[in-house]
Short mmCIF file of C-alpha atoms in Angstrom, two decimals:
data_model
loop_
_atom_site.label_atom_id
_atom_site.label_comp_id
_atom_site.label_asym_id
_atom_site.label_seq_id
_atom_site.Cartn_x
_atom_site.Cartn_y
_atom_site.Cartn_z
CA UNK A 1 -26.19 -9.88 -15.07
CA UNK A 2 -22.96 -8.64 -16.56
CA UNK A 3 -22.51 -5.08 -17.65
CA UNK A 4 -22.27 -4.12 -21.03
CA UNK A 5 -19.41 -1.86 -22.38
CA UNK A 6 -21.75 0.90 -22.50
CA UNK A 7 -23.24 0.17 -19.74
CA UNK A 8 -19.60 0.02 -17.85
CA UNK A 9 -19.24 3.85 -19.21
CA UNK A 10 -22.76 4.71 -17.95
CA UNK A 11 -22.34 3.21 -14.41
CA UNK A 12 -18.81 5.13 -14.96
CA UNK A 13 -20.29 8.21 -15.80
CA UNK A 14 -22.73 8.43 -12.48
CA UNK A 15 -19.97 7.22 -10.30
CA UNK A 16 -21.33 3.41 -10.03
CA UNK A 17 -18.02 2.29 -11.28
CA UNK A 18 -14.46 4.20 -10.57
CA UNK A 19 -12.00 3.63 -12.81
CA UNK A 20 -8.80 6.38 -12.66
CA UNK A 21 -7.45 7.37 -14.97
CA UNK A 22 -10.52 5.97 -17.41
CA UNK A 23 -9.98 6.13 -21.40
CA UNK A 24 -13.54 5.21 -23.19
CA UNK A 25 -10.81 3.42 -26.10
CA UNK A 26 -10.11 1.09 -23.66
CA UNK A 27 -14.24 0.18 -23.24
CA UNK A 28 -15.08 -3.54 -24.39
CA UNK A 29 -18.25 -5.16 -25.29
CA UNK A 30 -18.43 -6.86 -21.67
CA UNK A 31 -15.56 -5.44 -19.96
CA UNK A 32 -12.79 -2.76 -19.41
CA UNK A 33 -8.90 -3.43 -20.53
CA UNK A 34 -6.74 -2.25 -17.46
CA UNK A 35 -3.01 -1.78 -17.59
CA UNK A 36 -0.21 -2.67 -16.03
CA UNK A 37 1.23 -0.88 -13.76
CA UNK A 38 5.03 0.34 -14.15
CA UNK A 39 6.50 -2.18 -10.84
CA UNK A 40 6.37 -5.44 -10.39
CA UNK A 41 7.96 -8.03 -7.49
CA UNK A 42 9.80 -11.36 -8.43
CA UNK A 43 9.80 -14.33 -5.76
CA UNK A 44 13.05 -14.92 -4.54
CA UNK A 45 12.65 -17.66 -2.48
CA UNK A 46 12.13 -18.23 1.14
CA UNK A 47 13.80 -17.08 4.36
CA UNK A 48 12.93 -18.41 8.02
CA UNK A 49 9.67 -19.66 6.16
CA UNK A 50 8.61 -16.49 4.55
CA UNK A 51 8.35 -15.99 0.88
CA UNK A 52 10.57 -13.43 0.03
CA UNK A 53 9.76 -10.63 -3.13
CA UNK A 54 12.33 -8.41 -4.86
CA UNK A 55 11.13 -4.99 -6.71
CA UNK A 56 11.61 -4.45 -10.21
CA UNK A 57 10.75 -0.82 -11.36
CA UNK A 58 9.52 -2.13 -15.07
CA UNK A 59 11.95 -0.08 -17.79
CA UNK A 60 10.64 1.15 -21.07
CA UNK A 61 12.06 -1.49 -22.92
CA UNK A 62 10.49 -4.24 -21.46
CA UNK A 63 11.58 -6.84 -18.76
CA UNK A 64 11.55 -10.50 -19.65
CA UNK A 65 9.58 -12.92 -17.19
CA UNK A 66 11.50 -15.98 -15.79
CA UNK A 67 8.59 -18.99 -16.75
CA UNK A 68 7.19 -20.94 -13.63
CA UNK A 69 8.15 -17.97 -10.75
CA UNK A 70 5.70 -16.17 -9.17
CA UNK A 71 5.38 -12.29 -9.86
CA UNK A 72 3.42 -10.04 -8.26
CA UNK A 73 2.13 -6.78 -9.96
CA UNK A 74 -0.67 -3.85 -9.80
CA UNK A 75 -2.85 -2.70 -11.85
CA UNK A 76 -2.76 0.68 -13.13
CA UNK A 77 -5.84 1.74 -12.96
CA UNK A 78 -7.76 2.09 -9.13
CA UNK A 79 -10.73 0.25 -10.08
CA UNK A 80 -13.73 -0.54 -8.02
CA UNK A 81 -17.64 0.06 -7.32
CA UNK A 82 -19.69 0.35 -4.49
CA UNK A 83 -22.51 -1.12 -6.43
CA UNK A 84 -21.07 -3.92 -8.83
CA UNK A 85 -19.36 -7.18 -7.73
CA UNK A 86 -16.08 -7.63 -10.69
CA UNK A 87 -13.85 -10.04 -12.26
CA UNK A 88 -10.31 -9.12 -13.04
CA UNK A 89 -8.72 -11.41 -15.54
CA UNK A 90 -6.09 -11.48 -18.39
CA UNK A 91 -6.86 -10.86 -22.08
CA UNK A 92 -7.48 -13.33 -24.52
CA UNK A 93 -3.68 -11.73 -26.45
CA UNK A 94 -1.85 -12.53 -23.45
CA UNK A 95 -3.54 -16.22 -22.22
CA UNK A 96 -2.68 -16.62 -25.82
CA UNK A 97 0.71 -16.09 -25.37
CA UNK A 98 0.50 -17.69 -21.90
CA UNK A 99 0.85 -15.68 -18.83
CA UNK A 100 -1.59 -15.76 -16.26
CA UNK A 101 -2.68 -12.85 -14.72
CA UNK A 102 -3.95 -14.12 -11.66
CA UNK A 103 -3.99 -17.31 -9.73
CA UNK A 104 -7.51 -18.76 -9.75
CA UNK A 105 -8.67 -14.86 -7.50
CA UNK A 106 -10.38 -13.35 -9.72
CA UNK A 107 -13.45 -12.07 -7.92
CA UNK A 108 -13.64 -8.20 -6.66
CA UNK A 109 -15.85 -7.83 -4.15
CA UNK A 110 -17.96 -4.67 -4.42
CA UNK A 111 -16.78 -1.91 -1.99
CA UNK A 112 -13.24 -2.41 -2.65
CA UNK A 113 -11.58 0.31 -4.74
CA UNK A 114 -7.75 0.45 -5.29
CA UNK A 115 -5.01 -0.52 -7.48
CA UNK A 116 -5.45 -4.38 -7.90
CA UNK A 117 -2.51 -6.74 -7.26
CA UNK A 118 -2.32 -9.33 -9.70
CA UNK A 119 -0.40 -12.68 -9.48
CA UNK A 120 1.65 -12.77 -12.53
CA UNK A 121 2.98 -16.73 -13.68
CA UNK A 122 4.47 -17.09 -17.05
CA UNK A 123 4.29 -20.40 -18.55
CA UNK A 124 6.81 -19.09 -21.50
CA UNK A 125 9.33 -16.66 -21.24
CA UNK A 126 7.42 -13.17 -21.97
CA UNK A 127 8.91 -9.36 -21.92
CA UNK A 128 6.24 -7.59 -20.26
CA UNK A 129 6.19 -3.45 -20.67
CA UNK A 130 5.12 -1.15 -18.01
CA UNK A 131 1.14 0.63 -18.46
CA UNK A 132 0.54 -2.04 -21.30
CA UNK A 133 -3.33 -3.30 -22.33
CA UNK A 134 -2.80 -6.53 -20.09
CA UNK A 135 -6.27 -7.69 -18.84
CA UNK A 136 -9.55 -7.08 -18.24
CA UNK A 137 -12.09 -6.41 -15.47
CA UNK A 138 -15.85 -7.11 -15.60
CA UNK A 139 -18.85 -6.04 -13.67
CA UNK A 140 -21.70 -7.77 -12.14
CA UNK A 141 -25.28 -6.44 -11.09
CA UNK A 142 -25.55 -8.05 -7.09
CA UNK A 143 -28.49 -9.76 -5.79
CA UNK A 144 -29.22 -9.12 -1.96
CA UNK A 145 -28.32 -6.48 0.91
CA UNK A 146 -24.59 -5.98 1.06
CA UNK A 147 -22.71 -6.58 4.24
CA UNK A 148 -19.83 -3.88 4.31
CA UNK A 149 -16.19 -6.03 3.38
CA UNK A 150 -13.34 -6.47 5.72
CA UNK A 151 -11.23 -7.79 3.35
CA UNK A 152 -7.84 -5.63 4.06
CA UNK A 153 -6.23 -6.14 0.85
CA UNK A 154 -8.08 -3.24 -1.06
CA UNK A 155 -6.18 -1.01 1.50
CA UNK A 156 -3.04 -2.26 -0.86
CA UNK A 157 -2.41 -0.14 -4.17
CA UNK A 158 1.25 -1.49 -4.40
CA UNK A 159 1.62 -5.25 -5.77
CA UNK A 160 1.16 -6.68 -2.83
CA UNK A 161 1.90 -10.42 -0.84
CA UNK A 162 0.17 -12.56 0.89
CA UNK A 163 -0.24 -11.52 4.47
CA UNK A 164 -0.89 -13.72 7.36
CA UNK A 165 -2.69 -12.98 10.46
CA UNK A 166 -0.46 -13.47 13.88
CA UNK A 167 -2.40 -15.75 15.65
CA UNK A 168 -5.08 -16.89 13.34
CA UNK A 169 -2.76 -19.20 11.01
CA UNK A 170 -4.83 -17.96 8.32
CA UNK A 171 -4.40 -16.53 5.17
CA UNK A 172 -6.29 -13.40 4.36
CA UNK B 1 -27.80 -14.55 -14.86
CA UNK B 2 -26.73 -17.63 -15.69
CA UNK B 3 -28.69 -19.61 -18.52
CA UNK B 4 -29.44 -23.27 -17.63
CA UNK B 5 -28.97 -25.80 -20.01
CA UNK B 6 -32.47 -26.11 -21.13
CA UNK B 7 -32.70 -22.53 -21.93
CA UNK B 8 -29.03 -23.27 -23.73
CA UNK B 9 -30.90 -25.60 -25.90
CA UNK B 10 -34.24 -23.15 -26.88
CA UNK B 11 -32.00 -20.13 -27.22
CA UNK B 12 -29.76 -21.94 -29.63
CA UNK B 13 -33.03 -23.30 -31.74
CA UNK B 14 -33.98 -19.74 -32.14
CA UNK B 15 -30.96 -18.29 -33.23
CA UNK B 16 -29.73 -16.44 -30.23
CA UNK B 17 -26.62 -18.89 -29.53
CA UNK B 18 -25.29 -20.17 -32.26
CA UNK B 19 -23.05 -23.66 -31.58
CA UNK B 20 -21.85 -25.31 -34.97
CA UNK B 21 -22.24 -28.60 -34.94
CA UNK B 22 -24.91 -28.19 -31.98
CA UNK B 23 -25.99 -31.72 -30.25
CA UNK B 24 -28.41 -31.32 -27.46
CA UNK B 25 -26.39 -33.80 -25.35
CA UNK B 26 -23.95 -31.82 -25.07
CA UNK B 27 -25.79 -29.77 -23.17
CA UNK B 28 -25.31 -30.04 -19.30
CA UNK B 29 -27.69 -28.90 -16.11
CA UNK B 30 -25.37 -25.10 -16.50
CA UNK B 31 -23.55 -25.59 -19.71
CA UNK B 32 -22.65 -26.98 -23.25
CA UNK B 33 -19.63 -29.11 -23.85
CA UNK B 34 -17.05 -28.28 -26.33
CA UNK B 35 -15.02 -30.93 -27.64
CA UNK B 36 -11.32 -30.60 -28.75
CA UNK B 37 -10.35 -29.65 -32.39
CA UNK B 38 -7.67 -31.09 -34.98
CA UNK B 39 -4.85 -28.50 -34.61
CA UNK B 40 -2.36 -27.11 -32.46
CA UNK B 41 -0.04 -24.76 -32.08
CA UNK B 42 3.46 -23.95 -30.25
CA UNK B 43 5.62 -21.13 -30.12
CA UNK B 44 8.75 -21.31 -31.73
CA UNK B 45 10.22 -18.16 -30.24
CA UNK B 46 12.72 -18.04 -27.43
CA UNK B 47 11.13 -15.16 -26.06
CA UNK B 48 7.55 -13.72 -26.70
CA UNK B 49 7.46 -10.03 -27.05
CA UNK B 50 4.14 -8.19 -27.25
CA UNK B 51 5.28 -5.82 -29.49
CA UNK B 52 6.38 -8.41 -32.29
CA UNK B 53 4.95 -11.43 -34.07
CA UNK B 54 5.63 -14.32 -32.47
CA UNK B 55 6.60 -17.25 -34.72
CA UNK B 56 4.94 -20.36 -34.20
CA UNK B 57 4.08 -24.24 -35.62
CA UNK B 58 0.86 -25.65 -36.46
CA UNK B 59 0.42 -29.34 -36.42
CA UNK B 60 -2.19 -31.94 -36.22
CA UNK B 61 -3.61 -33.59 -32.70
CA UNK B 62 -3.10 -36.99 -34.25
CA UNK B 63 -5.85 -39.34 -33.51
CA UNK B 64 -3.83 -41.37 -31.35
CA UNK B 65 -3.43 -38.58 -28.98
CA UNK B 66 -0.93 -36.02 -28.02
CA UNK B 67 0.75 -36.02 -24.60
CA UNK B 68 1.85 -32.77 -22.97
CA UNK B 69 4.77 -32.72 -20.29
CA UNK B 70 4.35 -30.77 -17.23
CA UNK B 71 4.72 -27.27 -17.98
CA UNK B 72 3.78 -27.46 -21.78
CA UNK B 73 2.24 -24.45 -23.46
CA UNK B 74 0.24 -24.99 -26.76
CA UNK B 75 -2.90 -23.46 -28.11
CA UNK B 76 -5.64 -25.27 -29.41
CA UNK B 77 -9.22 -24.90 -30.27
CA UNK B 78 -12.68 -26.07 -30.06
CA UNK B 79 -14.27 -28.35 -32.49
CA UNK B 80 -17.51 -26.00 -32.39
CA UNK B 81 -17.70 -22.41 -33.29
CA UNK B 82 -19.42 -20.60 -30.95
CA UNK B 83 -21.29 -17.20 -30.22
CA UNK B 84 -24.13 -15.60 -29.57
CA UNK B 85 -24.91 -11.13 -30.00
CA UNK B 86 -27.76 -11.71 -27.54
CA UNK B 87 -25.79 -13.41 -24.28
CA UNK B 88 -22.03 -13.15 -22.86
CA UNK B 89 -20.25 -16.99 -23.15
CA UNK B 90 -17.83 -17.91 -20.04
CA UNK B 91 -15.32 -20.44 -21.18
CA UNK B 92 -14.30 -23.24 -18.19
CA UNK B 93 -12.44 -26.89 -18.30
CA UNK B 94 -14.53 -29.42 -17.77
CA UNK B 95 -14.31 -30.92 -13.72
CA UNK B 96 -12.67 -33.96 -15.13
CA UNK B 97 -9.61 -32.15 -17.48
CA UNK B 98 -9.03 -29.83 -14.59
CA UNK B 99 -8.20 -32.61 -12.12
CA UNK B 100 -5.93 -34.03 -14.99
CA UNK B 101 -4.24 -30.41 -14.22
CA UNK B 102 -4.46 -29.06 -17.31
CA UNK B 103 -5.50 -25.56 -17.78
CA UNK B 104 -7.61 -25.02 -21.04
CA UNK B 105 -7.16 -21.33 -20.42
CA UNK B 106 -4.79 -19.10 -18.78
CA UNK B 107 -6.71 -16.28 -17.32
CA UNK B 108 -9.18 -15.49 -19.92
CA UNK B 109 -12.59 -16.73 -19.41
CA UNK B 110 -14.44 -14.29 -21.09
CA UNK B 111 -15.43 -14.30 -24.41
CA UNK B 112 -16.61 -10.64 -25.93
CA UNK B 113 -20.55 -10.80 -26.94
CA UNK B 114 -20.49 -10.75 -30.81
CA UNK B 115 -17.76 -12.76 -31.15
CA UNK B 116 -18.15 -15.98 -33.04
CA UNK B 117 -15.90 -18.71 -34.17
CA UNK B 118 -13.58 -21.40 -32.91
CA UNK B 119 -12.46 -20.44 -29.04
CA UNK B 120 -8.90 -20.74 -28.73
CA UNK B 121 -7.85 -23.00 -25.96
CA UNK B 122 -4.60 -22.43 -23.86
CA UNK B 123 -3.53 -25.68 -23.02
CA UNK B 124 -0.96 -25.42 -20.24
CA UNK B 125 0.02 -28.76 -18.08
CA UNK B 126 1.01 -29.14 -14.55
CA UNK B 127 0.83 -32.85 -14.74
CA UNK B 128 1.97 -35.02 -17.87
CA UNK B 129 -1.24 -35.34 -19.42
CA UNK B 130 -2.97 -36.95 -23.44
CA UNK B 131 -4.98 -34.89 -25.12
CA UNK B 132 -7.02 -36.47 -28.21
CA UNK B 133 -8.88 -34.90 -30.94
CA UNK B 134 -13.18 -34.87 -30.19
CA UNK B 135 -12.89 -35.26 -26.43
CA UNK B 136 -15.19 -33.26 -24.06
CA UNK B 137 -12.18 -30.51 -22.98
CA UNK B 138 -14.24 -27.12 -22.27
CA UNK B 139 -17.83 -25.99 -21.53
CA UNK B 140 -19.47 -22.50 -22.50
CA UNK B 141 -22.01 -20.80 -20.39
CA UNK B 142 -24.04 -18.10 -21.26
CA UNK B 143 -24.65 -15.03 -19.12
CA UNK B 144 -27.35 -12.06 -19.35
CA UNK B 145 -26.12 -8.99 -20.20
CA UNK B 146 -27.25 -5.59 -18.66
CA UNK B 147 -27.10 -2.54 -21.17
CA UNK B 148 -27.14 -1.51 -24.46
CA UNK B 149 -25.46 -4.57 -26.48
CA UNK B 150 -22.38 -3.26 -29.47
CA UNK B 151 -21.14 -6.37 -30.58
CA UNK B 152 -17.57 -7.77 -30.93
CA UNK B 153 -15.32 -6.87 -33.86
CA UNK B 154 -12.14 -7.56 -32.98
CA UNK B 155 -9.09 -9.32 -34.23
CA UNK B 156 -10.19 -12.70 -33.52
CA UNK B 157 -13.99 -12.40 -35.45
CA UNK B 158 -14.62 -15.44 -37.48
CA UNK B 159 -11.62 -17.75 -35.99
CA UNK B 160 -10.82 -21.38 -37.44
CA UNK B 161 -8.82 -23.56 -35.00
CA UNK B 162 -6.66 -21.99 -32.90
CA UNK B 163 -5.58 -18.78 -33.25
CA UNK B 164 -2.04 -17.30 -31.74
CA UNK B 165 -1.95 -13.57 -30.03
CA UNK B 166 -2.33 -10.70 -32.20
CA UNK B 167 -1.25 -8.24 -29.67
CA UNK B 168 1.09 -6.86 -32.05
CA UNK B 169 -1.40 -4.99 -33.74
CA UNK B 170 -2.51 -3.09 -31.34
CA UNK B 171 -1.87 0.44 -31.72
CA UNK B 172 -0.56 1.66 -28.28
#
């Protein structure tokens, strides 16, 4: 089952859900709108086989997005439950004007709590603005026992790449 | 919870989900099809900025079809208007237009329960691909809701065809 908006503010309220900081404006009827956050890393290109990222501190005027390169961002908010699995996605205004928010990722598992990295691709050129309304994140009741995570990346709060294990040849 | 098709069908007959036209044929084993509408649109502007109105052209999908290039952008919408105040819709490509690469949405699945109209499809190609007016593009599912239900009424309420991003109205 997916949470209602007040539902999301109950589950909130009782510490189900964290959200921080939390506005009850930003409350949907199915979801929560989270913000950007205010940096955001631009692929460069590769060097000795590794992708390389440049930060970009976001100014106050906006910053335009190259189309077809891969960003990488955060999301404002730390979001996460201990009792709800989630779904982080864009909103409808920006699919509309066509920049993905993620890349086909869009589960949270529950346990994890932090600042979500997002994987921004614009498919036209877009000027984004640091803390805007840019997606949304729902929540999902679980069926069956939880088995603790040991999925590393919600020790990240910083937009954050892909990391490969030495040894494994395996992408986390 | 998911709703299966069957209960797609029963739930529609009384009133719960409302899909105009409705054909029960178009209902699958998880799902309900949603075929392509008339119109599209494209962005004129050279940049889109959030904070203004993007300008934009409508035209008709002529029957003939209307090929995208690889990396096209447009927005289209479903043939059906679709809703229901009672479950929350998910919005997905059909198997067969997603191996054509074509997105049908970029990052926003989730439709707000309440909402009713046309769904606006983002059409973005990553493969030179025909679109035609009628064909099977999307599919809705319906999901249970947990908690108390306030219904949708945003910007988009009531949408025919496709609708561009309204994101310059929002307030902050």
């Amino acid at each position: 089952m997916i949470l209602t908006g007040s539902e999301i503010q109950t589950a909130f309220a009782n510490g189900d859900i964290m959200i921080s900081p939390f506005e009850a404006e930003l409350v949907n009827p199915n979801s929560y709108n989270y913000r950007l956050g205010t940096s955001i890393k631009k692929w460069v290109g590769q060097k000795n086989g590794q992708n390389v990222f440049e930060s970009i501190i976001l100014p106050k005027d906006g910053y335009v997005l190259d189309p077809h390169i891969m960003y990488l961002g955060n999301t404002y908010e730390t979001i996460g439950s201990d009792q709800y699995a989630m779904s982080l996605i864009g909103r409808s205004s920006l699919g509309r004007l066509g920049l993905f928010l993620q890349i086909s990722a869009n589960l949270g598992h529950t346990t994890s709590c932090h600042k979500w990295t997002l994987e921004i691709v614009a498919t036209r050129p877009i000027r984004i603005y640091p803390q805007m309304k840019i997606g949304q994140v729902s929540f999902w009741e679980n069926k069956g026992d939880l088995l603790p995570s040991t999925f590393t990346y919600a020790n990240y709060n910083e937009p954050q790449e892909s990391i490969l294990i030495p040894g494994m040849e395996r992408i986390l | 919870m998911i709703l299966t098709g069957q209960e797609i069908i029963k739930n529609t007959k009384d009133g719960k989900i409302k899909i105009d036209p409705f054909h029960e044929g178009c209902a699958t084993t998880n799902s309900y099809d949603l075929k392509l509408g008339t119109n599209y649109i494209r962005y004129t502007s050279e940049i889109l900025d959030p904070k203004t109105e993007s300008q934009f052209i409508s035209s008709p999908i002529p029957p003939e079809g209307l090929t995208l290039d690889k990396g096209d952008f447009i927005l289209a919408s479903s043939e059906e208007k679709v809703g229901s105040d009672h479950f929350v819709p998910l919005i997905h490509a059909k198997s067969g237009i997603a191996r054509l690469g074509l997105f049908i949405h970029v990052t926003a699945d989730l439709i707000d329960i309440g909402s009713y109209g046309n769904v606006t499809f983002q059409l973005y190609a990553t493969l030179p691909v025909t679109i035609y007016p009628g064909m099977a593009i999307a599919q809705a599912t319906f999901w249970v809701p947990k908690g108390e239900i306030k219904l949708y009424d945003g910007k988009y309420q009531g949408s025919d065809g496709p609708q561009p991003s309204r994101i310059h109205m929002d307030k902050t």
